[in-house]
Coordinates of C-alpha atoms and ligand atoms in Angstrom, one line a residue:
X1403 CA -8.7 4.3 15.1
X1404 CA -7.1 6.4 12.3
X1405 CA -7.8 5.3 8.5
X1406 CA -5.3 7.8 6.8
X1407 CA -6.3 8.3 2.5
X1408 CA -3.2 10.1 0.6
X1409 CA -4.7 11.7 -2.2
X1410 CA -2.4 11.9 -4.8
X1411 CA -4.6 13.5 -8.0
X1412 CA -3.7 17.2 -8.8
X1413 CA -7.9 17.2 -9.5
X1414 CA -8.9 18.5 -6.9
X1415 CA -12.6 16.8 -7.4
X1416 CA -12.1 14.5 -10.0
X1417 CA -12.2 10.8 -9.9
X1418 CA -9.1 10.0 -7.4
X1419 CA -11.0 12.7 -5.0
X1420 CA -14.3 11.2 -5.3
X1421 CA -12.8 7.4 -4.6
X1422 CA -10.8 8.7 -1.7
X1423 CA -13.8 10.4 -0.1
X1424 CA -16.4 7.6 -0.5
X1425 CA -14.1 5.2 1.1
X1426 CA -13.4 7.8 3.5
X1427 CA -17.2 8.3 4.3
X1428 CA -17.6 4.5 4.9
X1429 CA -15.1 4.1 7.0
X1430 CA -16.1 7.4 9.7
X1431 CA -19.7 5.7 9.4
X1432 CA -18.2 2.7 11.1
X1433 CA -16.4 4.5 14.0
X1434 CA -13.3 5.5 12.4
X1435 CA -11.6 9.0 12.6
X1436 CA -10.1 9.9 9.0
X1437 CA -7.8 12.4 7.7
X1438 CA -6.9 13.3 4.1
X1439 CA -3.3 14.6 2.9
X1440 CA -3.9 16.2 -0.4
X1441 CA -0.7 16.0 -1.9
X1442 CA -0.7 18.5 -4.7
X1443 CA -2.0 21.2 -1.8
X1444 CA 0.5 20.3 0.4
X1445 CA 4.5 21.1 1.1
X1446 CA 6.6 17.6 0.3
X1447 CA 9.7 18.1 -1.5
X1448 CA 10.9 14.9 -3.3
X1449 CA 14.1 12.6 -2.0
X1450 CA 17.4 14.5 -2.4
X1451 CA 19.0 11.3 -1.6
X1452 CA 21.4 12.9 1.3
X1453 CA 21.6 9.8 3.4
X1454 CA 20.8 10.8 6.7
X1455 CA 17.6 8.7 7.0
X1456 CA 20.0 5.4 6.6
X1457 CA 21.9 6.4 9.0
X1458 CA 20.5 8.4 11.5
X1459 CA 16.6 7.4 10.6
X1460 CA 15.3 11.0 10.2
X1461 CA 15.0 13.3 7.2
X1462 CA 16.7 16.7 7.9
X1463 CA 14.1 18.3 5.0
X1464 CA 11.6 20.3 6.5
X1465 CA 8.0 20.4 5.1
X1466 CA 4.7 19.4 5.7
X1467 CA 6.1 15.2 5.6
X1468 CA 8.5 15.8 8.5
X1469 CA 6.2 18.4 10.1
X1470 CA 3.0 16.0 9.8
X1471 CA 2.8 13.2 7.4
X1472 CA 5.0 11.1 9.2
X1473 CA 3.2 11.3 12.4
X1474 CA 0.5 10.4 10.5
X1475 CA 1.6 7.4 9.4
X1476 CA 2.6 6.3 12.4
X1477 CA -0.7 6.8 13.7
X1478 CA -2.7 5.3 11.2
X1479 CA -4.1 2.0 11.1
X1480 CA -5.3 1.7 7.8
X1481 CA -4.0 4.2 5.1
X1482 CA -5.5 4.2 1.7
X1483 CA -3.0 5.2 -1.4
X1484 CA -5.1 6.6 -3.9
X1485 CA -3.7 7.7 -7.5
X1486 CA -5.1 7.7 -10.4
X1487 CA -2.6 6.1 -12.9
X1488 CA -0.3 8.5 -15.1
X1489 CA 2.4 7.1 -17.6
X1490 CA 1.4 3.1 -16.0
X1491 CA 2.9 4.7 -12.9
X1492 CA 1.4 6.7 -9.6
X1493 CA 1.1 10.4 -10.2
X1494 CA 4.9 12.5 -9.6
X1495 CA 3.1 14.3 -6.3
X1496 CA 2.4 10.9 -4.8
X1497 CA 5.8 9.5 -5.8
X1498 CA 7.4 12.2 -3.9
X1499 CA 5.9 11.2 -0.8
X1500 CA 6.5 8.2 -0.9
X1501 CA 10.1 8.3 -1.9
X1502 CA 10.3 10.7 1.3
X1503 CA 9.0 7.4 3.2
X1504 CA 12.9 5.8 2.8
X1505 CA 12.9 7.0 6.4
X1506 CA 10.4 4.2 7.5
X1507 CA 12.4 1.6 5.4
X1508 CA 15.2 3.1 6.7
X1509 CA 14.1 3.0 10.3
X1510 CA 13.0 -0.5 9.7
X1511 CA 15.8 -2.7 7.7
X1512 CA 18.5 -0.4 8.5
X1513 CA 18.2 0.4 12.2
X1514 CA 16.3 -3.1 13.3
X1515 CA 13.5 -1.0 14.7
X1516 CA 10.2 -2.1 15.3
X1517 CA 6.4 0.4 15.0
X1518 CA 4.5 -0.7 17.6
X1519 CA 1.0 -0.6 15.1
X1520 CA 3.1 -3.2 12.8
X1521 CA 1.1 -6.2 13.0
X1522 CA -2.4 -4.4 12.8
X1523 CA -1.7 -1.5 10.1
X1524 CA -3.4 -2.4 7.0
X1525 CA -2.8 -0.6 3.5
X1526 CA -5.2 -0.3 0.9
X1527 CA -4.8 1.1 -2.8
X1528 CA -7.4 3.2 -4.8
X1529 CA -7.0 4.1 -8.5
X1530 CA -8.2 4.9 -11.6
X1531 CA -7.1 5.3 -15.4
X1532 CA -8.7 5.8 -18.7
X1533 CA -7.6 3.3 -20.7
X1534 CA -8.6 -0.6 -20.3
X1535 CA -4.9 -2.6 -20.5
X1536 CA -4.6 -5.9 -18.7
X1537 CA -1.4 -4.0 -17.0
X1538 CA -2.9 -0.7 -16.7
X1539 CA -2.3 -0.7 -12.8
X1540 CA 0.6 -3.3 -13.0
X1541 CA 3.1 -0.1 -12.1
X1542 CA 1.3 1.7 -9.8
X1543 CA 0.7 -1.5 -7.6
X1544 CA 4.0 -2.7 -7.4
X1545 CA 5.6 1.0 -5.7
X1546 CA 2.5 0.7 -3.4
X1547 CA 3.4 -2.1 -2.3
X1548 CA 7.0 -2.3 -1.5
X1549 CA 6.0 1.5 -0.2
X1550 CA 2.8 0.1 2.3
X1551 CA 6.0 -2.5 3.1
X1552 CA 8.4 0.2 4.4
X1553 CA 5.3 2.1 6.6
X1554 CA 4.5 -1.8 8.0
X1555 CA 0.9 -1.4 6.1
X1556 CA 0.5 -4.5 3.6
X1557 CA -1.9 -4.5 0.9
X1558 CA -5.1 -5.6 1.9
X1559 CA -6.9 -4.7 -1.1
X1560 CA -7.9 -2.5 -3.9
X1561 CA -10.1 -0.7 -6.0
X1562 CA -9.0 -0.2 -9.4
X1563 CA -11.5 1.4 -12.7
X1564 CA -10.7 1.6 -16.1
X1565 CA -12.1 3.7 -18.2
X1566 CA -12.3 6.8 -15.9
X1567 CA -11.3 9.4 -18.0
X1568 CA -13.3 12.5 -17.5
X1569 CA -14.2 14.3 -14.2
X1570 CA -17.3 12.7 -12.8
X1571 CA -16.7 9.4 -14.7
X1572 CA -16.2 7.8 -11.7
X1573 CA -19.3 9.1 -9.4
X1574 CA -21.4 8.1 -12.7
X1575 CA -20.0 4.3 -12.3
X1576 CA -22.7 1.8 -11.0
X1577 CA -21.1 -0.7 -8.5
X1578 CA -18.6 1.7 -7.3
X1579 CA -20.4 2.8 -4.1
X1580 CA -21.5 -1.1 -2.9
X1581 CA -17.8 -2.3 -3.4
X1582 CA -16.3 0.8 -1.5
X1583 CA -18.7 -0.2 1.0
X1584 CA -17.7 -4.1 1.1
X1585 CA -14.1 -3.3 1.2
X1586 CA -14.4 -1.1 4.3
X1587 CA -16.4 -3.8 5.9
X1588 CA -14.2 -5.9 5.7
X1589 CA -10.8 -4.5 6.4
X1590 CA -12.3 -2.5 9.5
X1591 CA -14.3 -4.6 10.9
X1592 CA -11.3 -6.6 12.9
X1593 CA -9.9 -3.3 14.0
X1594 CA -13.2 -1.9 15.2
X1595 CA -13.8 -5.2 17.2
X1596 CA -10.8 -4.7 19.4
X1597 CA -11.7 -3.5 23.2
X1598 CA -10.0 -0.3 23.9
X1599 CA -7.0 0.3 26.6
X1600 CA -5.9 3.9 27.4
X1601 CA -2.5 4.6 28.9
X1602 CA -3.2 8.4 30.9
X1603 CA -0.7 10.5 32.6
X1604 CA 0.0 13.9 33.3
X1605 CA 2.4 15.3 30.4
X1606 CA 1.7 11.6 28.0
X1607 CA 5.5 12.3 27.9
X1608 CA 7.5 9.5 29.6
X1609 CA 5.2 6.5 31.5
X1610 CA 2.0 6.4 29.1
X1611 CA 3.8 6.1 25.7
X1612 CA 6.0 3.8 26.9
X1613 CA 3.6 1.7 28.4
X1614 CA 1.4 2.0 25.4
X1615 CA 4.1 0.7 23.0
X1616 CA 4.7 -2.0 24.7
X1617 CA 1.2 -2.4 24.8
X1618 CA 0.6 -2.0 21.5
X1619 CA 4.0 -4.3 20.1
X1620 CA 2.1 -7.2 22.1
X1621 CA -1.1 -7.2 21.6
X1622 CA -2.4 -4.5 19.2
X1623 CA -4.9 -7.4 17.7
X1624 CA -7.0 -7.3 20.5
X1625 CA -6.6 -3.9 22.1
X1626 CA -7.0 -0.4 20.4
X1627 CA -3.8 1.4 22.2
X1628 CA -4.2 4.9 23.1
X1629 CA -2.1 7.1 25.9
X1630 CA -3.0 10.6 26.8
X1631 CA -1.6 12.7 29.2
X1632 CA -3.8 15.5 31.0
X1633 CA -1.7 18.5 30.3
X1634 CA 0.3 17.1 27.6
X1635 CA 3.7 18.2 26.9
X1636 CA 4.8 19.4 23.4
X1637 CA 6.8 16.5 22.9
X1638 CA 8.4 13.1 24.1
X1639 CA 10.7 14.0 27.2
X1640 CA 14.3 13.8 26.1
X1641 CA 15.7 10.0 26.0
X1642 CA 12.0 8.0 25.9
X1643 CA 12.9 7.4 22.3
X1644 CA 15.9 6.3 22.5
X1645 CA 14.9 4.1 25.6
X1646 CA 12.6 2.1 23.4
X1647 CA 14.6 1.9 20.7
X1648 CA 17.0 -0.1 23.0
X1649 CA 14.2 -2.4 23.5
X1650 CA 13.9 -2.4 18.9
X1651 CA 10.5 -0.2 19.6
X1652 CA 10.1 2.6 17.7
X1653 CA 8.1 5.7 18.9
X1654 CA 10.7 8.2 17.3
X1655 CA 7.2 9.5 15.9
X1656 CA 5.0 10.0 18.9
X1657 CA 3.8 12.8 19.9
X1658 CA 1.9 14.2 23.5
X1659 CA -2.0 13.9 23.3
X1660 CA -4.4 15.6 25.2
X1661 CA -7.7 13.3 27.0
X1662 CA -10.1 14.6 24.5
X1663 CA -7.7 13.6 21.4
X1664 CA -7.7 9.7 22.8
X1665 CA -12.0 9.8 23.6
X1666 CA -12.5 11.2 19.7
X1667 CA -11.6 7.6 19.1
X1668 CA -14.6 6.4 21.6
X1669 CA -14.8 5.2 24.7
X1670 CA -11.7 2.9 26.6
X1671 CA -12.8 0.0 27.9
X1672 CA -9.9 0.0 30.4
X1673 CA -8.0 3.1 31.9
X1674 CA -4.9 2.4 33.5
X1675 CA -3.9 5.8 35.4
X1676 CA -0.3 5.9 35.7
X1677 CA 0.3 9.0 37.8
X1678 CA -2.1 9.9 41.5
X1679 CA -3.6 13.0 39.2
X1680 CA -4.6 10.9 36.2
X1681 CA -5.7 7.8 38.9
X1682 CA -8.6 10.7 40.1
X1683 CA -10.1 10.8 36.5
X1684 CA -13.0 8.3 36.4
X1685 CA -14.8 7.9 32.4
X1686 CA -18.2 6.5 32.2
X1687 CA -18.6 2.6 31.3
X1688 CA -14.7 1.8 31.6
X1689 CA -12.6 0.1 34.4
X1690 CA -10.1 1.9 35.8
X1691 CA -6.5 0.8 37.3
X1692 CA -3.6 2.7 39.2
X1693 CA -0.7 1.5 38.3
X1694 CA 1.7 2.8 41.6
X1695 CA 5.5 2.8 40.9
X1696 CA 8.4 2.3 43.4
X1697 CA 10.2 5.4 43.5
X1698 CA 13.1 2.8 42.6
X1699 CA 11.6 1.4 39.5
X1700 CA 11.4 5.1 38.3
X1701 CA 14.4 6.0 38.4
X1702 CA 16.6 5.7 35.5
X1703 CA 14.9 6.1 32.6
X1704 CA 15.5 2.5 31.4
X1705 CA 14.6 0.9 34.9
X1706 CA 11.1 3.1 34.7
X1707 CA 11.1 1.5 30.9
X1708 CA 11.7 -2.0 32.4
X1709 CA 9.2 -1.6 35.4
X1710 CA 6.3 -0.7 33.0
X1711 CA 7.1 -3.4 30.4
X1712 CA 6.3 -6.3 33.2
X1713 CA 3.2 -4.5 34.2
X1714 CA 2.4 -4.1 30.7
X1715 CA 3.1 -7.9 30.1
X1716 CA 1.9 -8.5 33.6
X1717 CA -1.8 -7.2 32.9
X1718 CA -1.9 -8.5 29.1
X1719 CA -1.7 -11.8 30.8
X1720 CA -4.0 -11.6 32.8
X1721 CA -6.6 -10.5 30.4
X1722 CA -5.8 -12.9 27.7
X1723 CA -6.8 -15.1 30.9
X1724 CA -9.9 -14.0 31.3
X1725 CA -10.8 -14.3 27.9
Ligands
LIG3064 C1 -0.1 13.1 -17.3 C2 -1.2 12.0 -17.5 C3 -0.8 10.7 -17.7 C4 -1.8 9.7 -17.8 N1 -1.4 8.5 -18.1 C5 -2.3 7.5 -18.2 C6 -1.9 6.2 -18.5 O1 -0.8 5.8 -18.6 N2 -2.9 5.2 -18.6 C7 -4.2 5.6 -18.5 O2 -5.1 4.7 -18.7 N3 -4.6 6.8 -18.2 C8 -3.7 7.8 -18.1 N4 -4.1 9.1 -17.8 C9 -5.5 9.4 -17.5 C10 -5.9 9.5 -16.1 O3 -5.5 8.3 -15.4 C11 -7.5 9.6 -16.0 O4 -7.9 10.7 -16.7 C12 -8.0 9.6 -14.6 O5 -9.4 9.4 -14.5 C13 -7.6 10.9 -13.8 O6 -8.1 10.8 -12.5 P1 -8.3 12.1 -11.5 O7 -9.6 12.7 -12.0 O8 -8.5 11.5 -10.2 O9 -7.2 12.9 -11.7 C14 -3.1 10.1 -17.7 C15 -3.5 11.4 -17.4 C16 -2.5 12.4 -17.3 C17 -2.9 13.8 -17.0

């Protein structure tokens, strides 16, 4: 499971940093992977407002939030905003990433598609100013959340210090490290409990994220999704996409994964192999299934899309039974 922390402080080790990480730390002592996007380092260009997103659900700018952010998101399951507060607002690095996020809202209201990780994803905002105002984070919190909105992440939570003025104010703070702690406990600890299901084919192009979204759109509360592919191809074959979309499922973002990608997030409890190469790969302590298609139910694209959504619904069934 992915816990995503956007850090949006041009310091590079000042207070937002040193929130960010601890939270960070808690939550890869639990199990989690993480990954930080330091804004101010990275390549995001603001909103030019050219309208493609609403109508086409893409962003033709190219930098680092098309090339990786996005994907990112997607893949997340908790992501942490973290800001300290500048002018009552989120810092202008931050805002341009999440202005650049229209695509998601975009994606969402506009094209009446669905992300598969909607009804788990959890957002989660850290922050810090000087000053002690009753509305000192009044701004900040109310672009986060219409923002954690459009990615399908609501707020869970926050963390919010005033007084945090100078660099190491907020590693100097004496609670800071036990309520990091309890906050992680108890937004992960739901996600962590989830048994995991992994969806493995040969390119993870076609069968296994298909069968993973569907996976995922039903019952992402109790399973941790995952879909590999064992020489995975560089990117979705041509028309999955737009296959699920037909269904409202959105996987516009997904990308191939190798085996090793889906075990960094431990081991699945169930493997479902969906091609006779990937049904040959046997992982310590999980159950293993082969699901074997009809050549007919293969062939289009949407009856392949079909076949796999009733053995998707087909097995959730019958574990929900055995539970
Ligand atoms: C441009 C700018 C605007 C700021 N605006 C506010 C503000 O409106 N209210 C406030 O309490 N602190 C404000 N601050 C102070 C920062 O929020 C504070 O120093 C914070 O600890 C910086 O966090 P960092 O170390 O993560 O960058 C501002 C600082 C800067 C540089």
């Amino acid at each position: 499971m992915l816990v995503l922390g956007l850090q949006g402080s041009p310091r590079r080790k000042g207070n937002t940093h040193f929130l960010l990480s601890a939270f960070l730390e808690a939550a890869a002592r639990r199990g989690a992977l993480t990954r930080t996007v330091s804004v101010n380092e990275a390549d995001i260009q603001p909103c030019r407002e050219l309208g493609v997103c609403e109508r086409r659900g893409i962003c033709p700018i190219r930098d680092d939030v098309s090339r990786e952010v996005y994907g990112l998101i997607r893949e997340a399951e908790v992501v942490a905003l973290a800001s300290p507060v500048f002018f009552y607002g989120m810092t202008a690095q931050i805002k341009a990433l999440v202005d650049r996020c229209q695509v998601f809202w975009a994606r969402k209201y506009r094209l009446g598609l669905a992300d598969p990780r909607r009804t788990t994803r959890r957002g989660f905002v850290l922050s810090v100013g000087a000053t002690r105002g009753k509305n000192l984070f009044e701004g900040l919190l109310l672009s986060a959340r219409y923002f954690l909105d459009a990615i399908d992440a609501p707020l869970a939570g926050s963390l919010l210090y005033r007084g945090i003025e100078a660099p190491g104010d907020m590693a100097r703070h004496g609670s800071v490290r036990e309520e990091v702690e309890a906050a992680v406990e108890s937004l992960l600890a739901p996600l962590l409990a989830r048994k995991r299901l992994l969806f493995l084919g040969g390119e993870n192009g076609r069968r296994s994220p298909m069968a993973a979204a569907f996976a995922g759109r039903r019952a992402a509360d109790a399973w941790q999704v995952l879909a590999a592919g064992l020489r995975p191809a560089a990117a979705l074959q041509p028309g999955v996409a737009e296959a699920m979309a037909e269904k409202g499922i959105d996987i516009g973002f997904e990308r191939p994964r190798s085996l090793e990608e889906a075990l960094a997030h431990g081991r699945p409890d169930v493997v479902v192999a969906l091609d006779a190469e990937a049904a040959a790969v046997r992982l310590e302590g999980a159950r293993h299934e082969f699901w074997e298609l009809a050549p007919a139910e293969t062939e289009p694209l949407t009856r392949l899309r079909d076949a796999l959504e009733a053995r998707v619904d087909d097995f959730l069934g019958r574990e929900a039974g055995q539970r």
